[in-house]
Short mmCIF file of C-alpha atoms in Angstrom, two decimals:
data_model
loop_
_atom_site.label_atom_id
_atom_site.label_comp_id
_atom_site.label_asym_id
_atom_site.label_seq_id
_atom_site.Cartn_x
_atom_site.Cartn_y
_atom_site.Cartn_z
CA MET F 1 123.43 -68.50 -69.04
CA GLU F 2 120.19 -67.61 -67.25
CA TYR F 3 116.84 -66.92 -68.91
CA GLY F 4 117.05 -63.10 -68.81
CA GLU F 5 120.69 -63.15 -69.92
CA ARG F 6 119.80 -65.31 -72.92
CA ILE F 7 117.25 -62.76 -74.14
CA GLU F 8 119.74 -59.90 -73.76
CA ALA F 9 122.35 -61.96 -75.63
CA GLY F 10 120.12 -62.16 -78.71
CA PHE F 11 117.93 -65.20 -78.06
CA GLY F 12 114.80 -63.06 -78.19
CA ASN F 13 113.68 -63.71 -81.77
CA ALA F 14 110.26 -65.39 -81.94
CA VAL F 15 110.39 -68.70 -83.79
CA ILE F 16 106.76 -69.64 -83.19
CA LYS F 17 103.96 -67.14 -82.65
CA LEU F 18 100.29 -67.87 -82.02
CA ASP F 19 98.20 -64.77 -82.73
CA HIS F 20 94.62 -64.87 -81.38
CA VAL F 21 94.28 -68.56 -82.22
CA SER F 22 90.95 -70.30 -81.58
CA LYS F 23 89.64 -73.77 -82.32
CA THR F 24 85.93 -74.53 -82.61
CA TYR F 25 84.37 -77.88 -83.44
CA HIS F 26 81.06 -77.78 -85.26
CA SER F 27 78.24 -80.32 -85.00
CA LYS F 28 74.52 -80.45 -85.79
CA LYS F 29 73.60 -80.02 -82.11
CA LYS F 30 75.96 -77.20 -81.13
CA ASP F 31 79.43 -75.74 -81.58
CA PHE F 32 82.18 -76.44 -79.06
CA THR F 33 85.06 -74.00 -78.58
CA ALA F 34 88.13 -75.96 -77.45
CA LEU F 35 90.63 -73.07 -77.55
CA LYS F 36 89.94 -69.34 -77.41
CA GLU F 37 92.15 -66.36 -78.27
CA ILE F 38 95.50 -68.05 -77.62
CA ASN F 39 98.49 -65.69 -77.79
CA ILE F 40 101.86 -67.38 -77.30
CA GLU F 41 105.41 -66.59 -78.43
CA VAL F 42 108.30 -69.06 -78.38
CA LEU F 43 111.81 -67.68 -78.71
CA ASN F 44 114.81 -69.16 -80.45
CA ASN F 45 116.42 -71.97 -78.37
CA GLU F 46 113.75 -71.55 -75.70
CA PHE F 47 112.19 -74.44 -73.77
CA VAL F 48 108.50 -73.63 -73.35
CA CYS F 49 106.04 -75.80 -71.44
CA ILE F 50 102.30 -75.50 -71.96
CA VAL F 51 100.53 -76.89 -68.92
CA GLY F 52 96.90 -77.25 -67.97
CA PRO F 53 94.20 -79.66 -66.78
CA SER F 54 92.90 -82.52 -68.90
CA GLY F 55 90.56 -81.29 -71.60
CA CYS F 56 91.98 -77.78 -71.89
CA GLY F 57 93.11 -78.32 -75.50
CA LYS F 58 96.89 -78.63 -74.97
CA SER F 59 97.36 -81.47 -77.44
CA THR F 60 95.06 -79.81 -79.98
CA LEU F 61 97.17 -76.66 -79.69
CA LEU F 62 100.37 -78.61 -80.36
CA ARG F 63 98.82 -80.42 -83.33
CA MET F 64 97.89 -77.04 -84.84
CA ILE F 65 101.49 -75.84 -84.43
CA ALA F 66 102.59 -79.07 -86.12
CA GLY F 67 100.20 -78.36 -89.00
CA LEU F 68 98.26 -81.57 -88.31
CA GLU F 69 95.02 -79.79 -87.43
CA GLU F 70 93.39 -76.68 -88.85
CA ILE F 71 92.81 -73.56 -86.79
CA SER F 72 89.38 -71.92 -86.73
CA CYS F 73 90.51 -68.36 -86.16
CA GLY F 74 93.77 -66.42 -85.85
CA GLU F 75 97.18 -67.31 -87.18
CA ILE F 76 100.17 -69.48 -86.29
CA LEU F 77 103.49 -68.22 -87.62
CA MET F 78 106.94 -69.73 -87.84
CA LYS F 79 109.55 -67.04 -88.42
CA SER F 80 106.80 -64.69 -89.65
CA GLU F 81 105.50 -67.24 -92.19
CA ALA F 82 102.02 -68.72 -91.68
CA ILE F 83 102.00 -72.45 -90.94
CA LYS F 84 99.83 -74.16 -93.55
CA GLY F 85 100.61 -77.81 -92.83
CA PRO F 86 103.30 -80.21 -91.58
CA GLY F 87 106.95 -79.36 -92.26
CA ALA F 88 110.35 -80.92 -91.66
CA GLU F 89 111.36 -77.85 -89.64
CA ARG F 90 108.92 -79.04 -86.93
CA GLY F 91 109.55 -82.45 -85.39
CA MET F 92 106.89 -84.18 -83.30
CA VAL F 93 107.08 -86.65 -80.41
CA PHE F 94 103.66 -88.04 -79.52
CA GLN F 95 102.18 -89.37 -76.27
CA ASN F 96 102.21 -92.93 -77.53
CA TYR F 97 105.23 -94.82 -78.81
CA THR F 98 104.86 -94.23 -82.54
CA LEU F 99 107.70 -96.46 -83.70
CA PHE F 100 107.42 -98.75 -86.71
CA PRO F 101 107.36 -102.27 -85.19
CA TRP F 102 108.86 -103.89 -88.29
CA LEU F 103 111.95 -101.65 -88.20
CA THR F 104 114.93 -101.90 -85.86
CA VAL F 105 115.95 -99.08 -83.55
CA ALA F 106 118.54 -97.86 -86.06
CA GLN F 107 116.09 -98.11 -88.95
CA ASN F 108 113.44 -96.16 -87.01
CA ILE F 109 115.92 -93.34 -86.32
CA ALA F 110 116.96 -93.34 -89.98
CA PHE F 111 113.40 -93.39 -91.33
CA GLY F 112 112.99 -89.68 -92.13
CA LEU F 113 116.53 -89.40 -93.46
CA THR F 114 115.91 -92.33 -95.80
CA LEU F 115 112.68 -90.76 -97.06
CA SER F 116 114.49 -87.52 -97.85
CA LYS F 117 117.16 -89.51 -99.72
CA GLN F 118 120.09 -88.41 -97.58
CA PRO F 119 123.46 -89.94 -98.52
CA LYS F 120 124.13 -93.29 -96.86
CA ASP F 121 127.17 -92.03 -94.94
CA VAL F 122 125.18 -89.05 -93.58
CA ILE F 123 122.43 -91.39 -92.41
CA GLU F 124 124.92 -93.72 -90.72
CA ASP F 125 126.68 -90.83 -88.98
CA LYS F 126 123.41 -89.38 -87.68
CA VAL F 127 122.11 -92.75 -86.49
CA ASP F 128 125.39 -93.38 -84.65
CA LYS F 129 125.27 -89.89 -83.12
CA TYR F 130 121.74 -90.21 -81.76
CA LEU F 131 122.15 -93.79 -80.59
CA LYS F 132 124.99 -92.49 -78.46
CA ILE F 133 122.98 -89.50 -77.21
CA ILE F 134 120.08 -91.70 -76.08
CA ASP F 135 122.47 -94.38 -74.77
CA LEU F 136 121.00 -97.22 -76.84
CA GLU F 137 124.01 -98.18 -78.94
CA LYS F 138 123.72 -101.80 -77.79
CA PHE F 139 120.12 -101.92 -79.01
CA ARG F 140 120.61 -100.62 -82.55
CA ASN F 141 119.42 -103.93 -84.08
CA SER F 142 116.59 -104.52 -81.59
CA TYR F 143 112.91 -104.15 -82.49
CA PRO F 144 110.43 -101.98 -80.56
CA LYS F 145 108.75 -105.01 -78.95
CA GLU F 146 112.08 -105.75 -77.24
CA LEU F 147 112.30 -102.29 -75.62
CA SER F 148 110.85 -100.80 -72.44
CA GLY F 149 108.54 -97.79 -72.61
CA GLY F 150 111.32 -95.37 -71.74
CA MET F 151 113.61 -96.86 -74.37
CA LYS F 152 110.89 -96.59 -77.03
CA GLN F 153 110.37 -92.92 -76.22
CA ARG F 154 114.12 -92.29 -76.40
CA VAL F 155 114.11 -93.76 -79.91
CA ALA F 156 111.13 -91.57 -80.85
CA ILE F 157 113.01 -88.47 -79.67
CA ALA F 158 116.13 -89.52 -81.57
CA ARG F 159 114.09 -90.12 -84.73
CA ALA F 160 112.60 -86.62 -84.51
CA LEU F 161 115.99 -84.98 -83.85
CA ALA F 162 117.76 -86.87 -86.63
CA ASN F 163 115.82 -84.77 -89.15
CA SER F 164 117.36 -81.58 -87.66
CA PRO F 165 114.10 -79.75 -86.88
CA GLU F 166 114.29 -76.15 -85.75
CA VAL F 167 111.42 -76.78 -83.34
CA LEU F 168 110.71 -80.01 -81.45
CA LEU F 169 107.08 -80.47 -80.40
CA MET F 170 106.53 -82.91 -77.51
CA ASP F 171 103.02 -84.01 -76.53
CA GLU F 172 103.12 -85.41 -72.96
CA PRO F 173 105.83 -87.86 -74.03
CA PHE F 174 106.55 -89.16 -70.51
CA GLY F 175 102.98 -89.46 -69.24
CA ALA F 176 102.89 -93.27 -69.38
CA LEU F 177 106.27 -93.83 -67.71
CA ASP F 178 106.97 -94.83 -64.11
CA PRO F 179 108.32 -92.02 -61.86
CA TYR F 180 111.97 -93.15 -61.99
CA THR F 181 112.02 -93.50 -65.79
CA LYS F 182 110.12 -90.23 -66.16
CA ALA F 183 112.73 -88.38 -64.09
CA SER F 184 115.59 -89.84 -66.12
CA MET F 185 113.84 -88.85 -69.36
CA GLN F 186 113.40 -85.30 -68.09
CA LEU F 187 117.14 -85.08 -67.48
CA LEU F 188 117.83 -86.54 -70.92
CA VAL F 189 115.60 -84.09 -72.78
CA ARG F 190 117.08 -81.13 -70.90
CA GLN F 191 120.58 -82.32 -71.85
CA ILE F 192 119.59 -82.83 -75.48
CA TRP F 193 118.07 -79.35 -75.55
CA GLU F 194 121.24 -77.78 -74.15
CA ASP F 195 123.51 -79.66 -76.57
CA GLU F 196 121.41 -79.52 -79.75
CA LYS F 197 120.12 -75.91 -79.35
CA THR F 198 116.69 -77.01 -80.57
CA THR F 199 113.67 -74.92 -79.62
CA ILE F 200 111.23 -77.12 -77.66
CA ILE F 201 107.50 -76.78 -77.02
CA PHE F 202 106.47 -79.36 -74.43
CA ILE F 203 102.90 -80.24 -73.43
CA THR F 204 102.23 -81.59 -69.94
CA HIS F 205 99.61 -81.60 -67.17
CA ASP F 206 102.37 -82.09 -64.56
CA ILE F 207 103.38 -78.81 -62.87
CA ASP F 208 106.56 -80.38 -61.42
CA GLU F 209 107.64 -81.48 -64.88
CA ALA F 210 106.90 -78.08 -66.41
CA ILE F 211 108.85 -76.18 -63.75
CA PHE F 212 111.82 -78.52 -64.01
CA LEU F 213 112.02 -78.39 -67.81
CA ALA F 214 110.93 -74.93 -68.84
CA ASP F 215 112.46 -71.53 -69.47
CA ARG F 216 108.91 -70.26 -69.62
CA MET F 217 105.52 -71.75 -68.92
CA TYR F 218 102.03 -71.01 -70.17
CA ILE F 219 99.18 -72.16 -67.94
CA LEU F 220 95.89 -72.88 -69.72
CA SER F 221 92.43 -72.93 -68.20
CA ALA F 222 89.74 -75.25 -69.55
CA ASN F 223 86.34 -74.97 -71.23
CA PRO F 224 87.42 -73.22 -73.36
CA GLY F 225 91.20 -73.41 -73.23
CA GLU F 226 92.60 -69.92 -72.63
CA VAL F 227 95.98 -68.64 -71.49
CA ARG F 228 95.53 -68.08 -67.77
CA ALA F 229 99.12 -67.06 -67.07
CA GLU F 230 102.57 -66.71 -68.64
CA VAL F 231 105.34 -67.56 -66.17
CA PRO F 232 109.11 -67.13 -66.69
CA ILE F 233 111.04 -69.82 -64.79
CA TYR F 234 114.12 -68.17 -63.33
CA LEU F 235 116.06 -71.28 -62.36
CA SER F 236 119.59 -72.35 -63.23
CA ARG F 237 120.06 -73.52 -66.81
CA ARG F 238 121.99 -76.55 -65.54
CA ARG F 239 119.41 -78.57 -63.62
CA THR F 240 119.64 -81.77 -61.60
CA LEU F 241 116.88 -83.73 -59.91
CA ASP F 242 117.96 -82.31 -56.54
CA LEU F 243 116.39 -79.03 -57.70
CA LYS F 244 112.93 -80.50 -57.03
CA ASP F 245 113.70 -80.69 -53.29
CA THR F 246 114.72 -77.04 -52.90
CA GLN F 247 112.52 -74.50 -51.15
CA ASP F 248 112.33 -72.31 -54.27
CA PHE F 249 111.05 -75.21 -56.36
CA ILE F 250 108.53 -76.36 -53.73
CA ARG F 251 107.19 -72.82 -53.30
CA MET F 252 106.86 -72.39 -57.05
CA ARG F 253 105.04 -75.73 -57.32
CA GLN F 254 102.56 -74.80 -54.60
CA ILE F 255 101.71 -71.44 -56.12
CA LEU F 256 101.49 -72.58 -59.74
CA SER F 257 99.48 -75.69 -58.85
CA GLY F 258 96.98 -73.43 -57.11
CA VAL F 259 96.78 -71.13 -60.13
CA MET F 260 96.28 -74.07 -62.54
CA GLN F 261 93.56 -75.60 -60.35
CA GLY F 262 91.83 -72.24 -59.96
CA ASN F 263 92.38 -72.14 -56.20
CA ARG F 264 94.70 -69.13 -56.36
CA ASP F 265 94.50 -65.88 -58.28
CA VAL F 266 96.99 -65.26 -61.08
CA GLY F 267 98.39 -62.40 -59.02
CA ALA F 268 99.86 -64.97 -56.63
CA ILE F 269 102.54 -65.72 -59.23
CA ALA F 270 104.29 -62.49 -58.20
CA GLU F 271 104.96 -64.14 -54.82
CA ILE F 272 107.36 -66.57 -56.49
CA TYR F 273 109.92 -63.83 -57.11
CA ALA F 274 109.13 -61.64 -54.08
#
């Protein structure tokens, strides 16, 4: 089902809405506005990428959606209810590998379920399910120090998903990986998204990654961070790495890279679908 068809089929309900959101840091010398008047909507079961140059406030924006950082102005809503702090309905995968080094892979995945006192059989079933999804069944009793970077990030994703969040927030989770591992992780997260029907908000500075992953992309400018453009990505729902070598993908990359870098006017985006 393509992007436009999904909206017509009833996928158009906003799960997350940012309404004129700003973030200002105060100091004795002067105030610094990191984000200004951000308006973003994320639909049910949508994969949204927020992309922009370093320092544009992407990670700050995601932390505010997660309830980990306060907003200065505006409102962030989840299903019409204001977000006041962290919640189990929003899972987070960070840039760094935030696994507990003293726990095994299986224990890391089970961590949130154990805290919420889920029945033992439920925990075991979910751990088995996500170990299979991330293809690490043979490593269930391994510790993080025994895993590669890509494997650690797979465990972090599984741990977040095991708590059944409605929205998965991902903060440049593949930024530290080598190109081959990064590509395989992109395929994995797309597959998980298709199978689990979880809404995903994904932060990246990589235009290629954003185009490949997203249903819709928001491009931020820097100093302060503002929404420069909103771009629907009309590509096949089923994506393979070969897509990156197609003329449509290359053309889209060239135009959107220029817009993000400020070398092309936002109006150039219309050329993508001309």
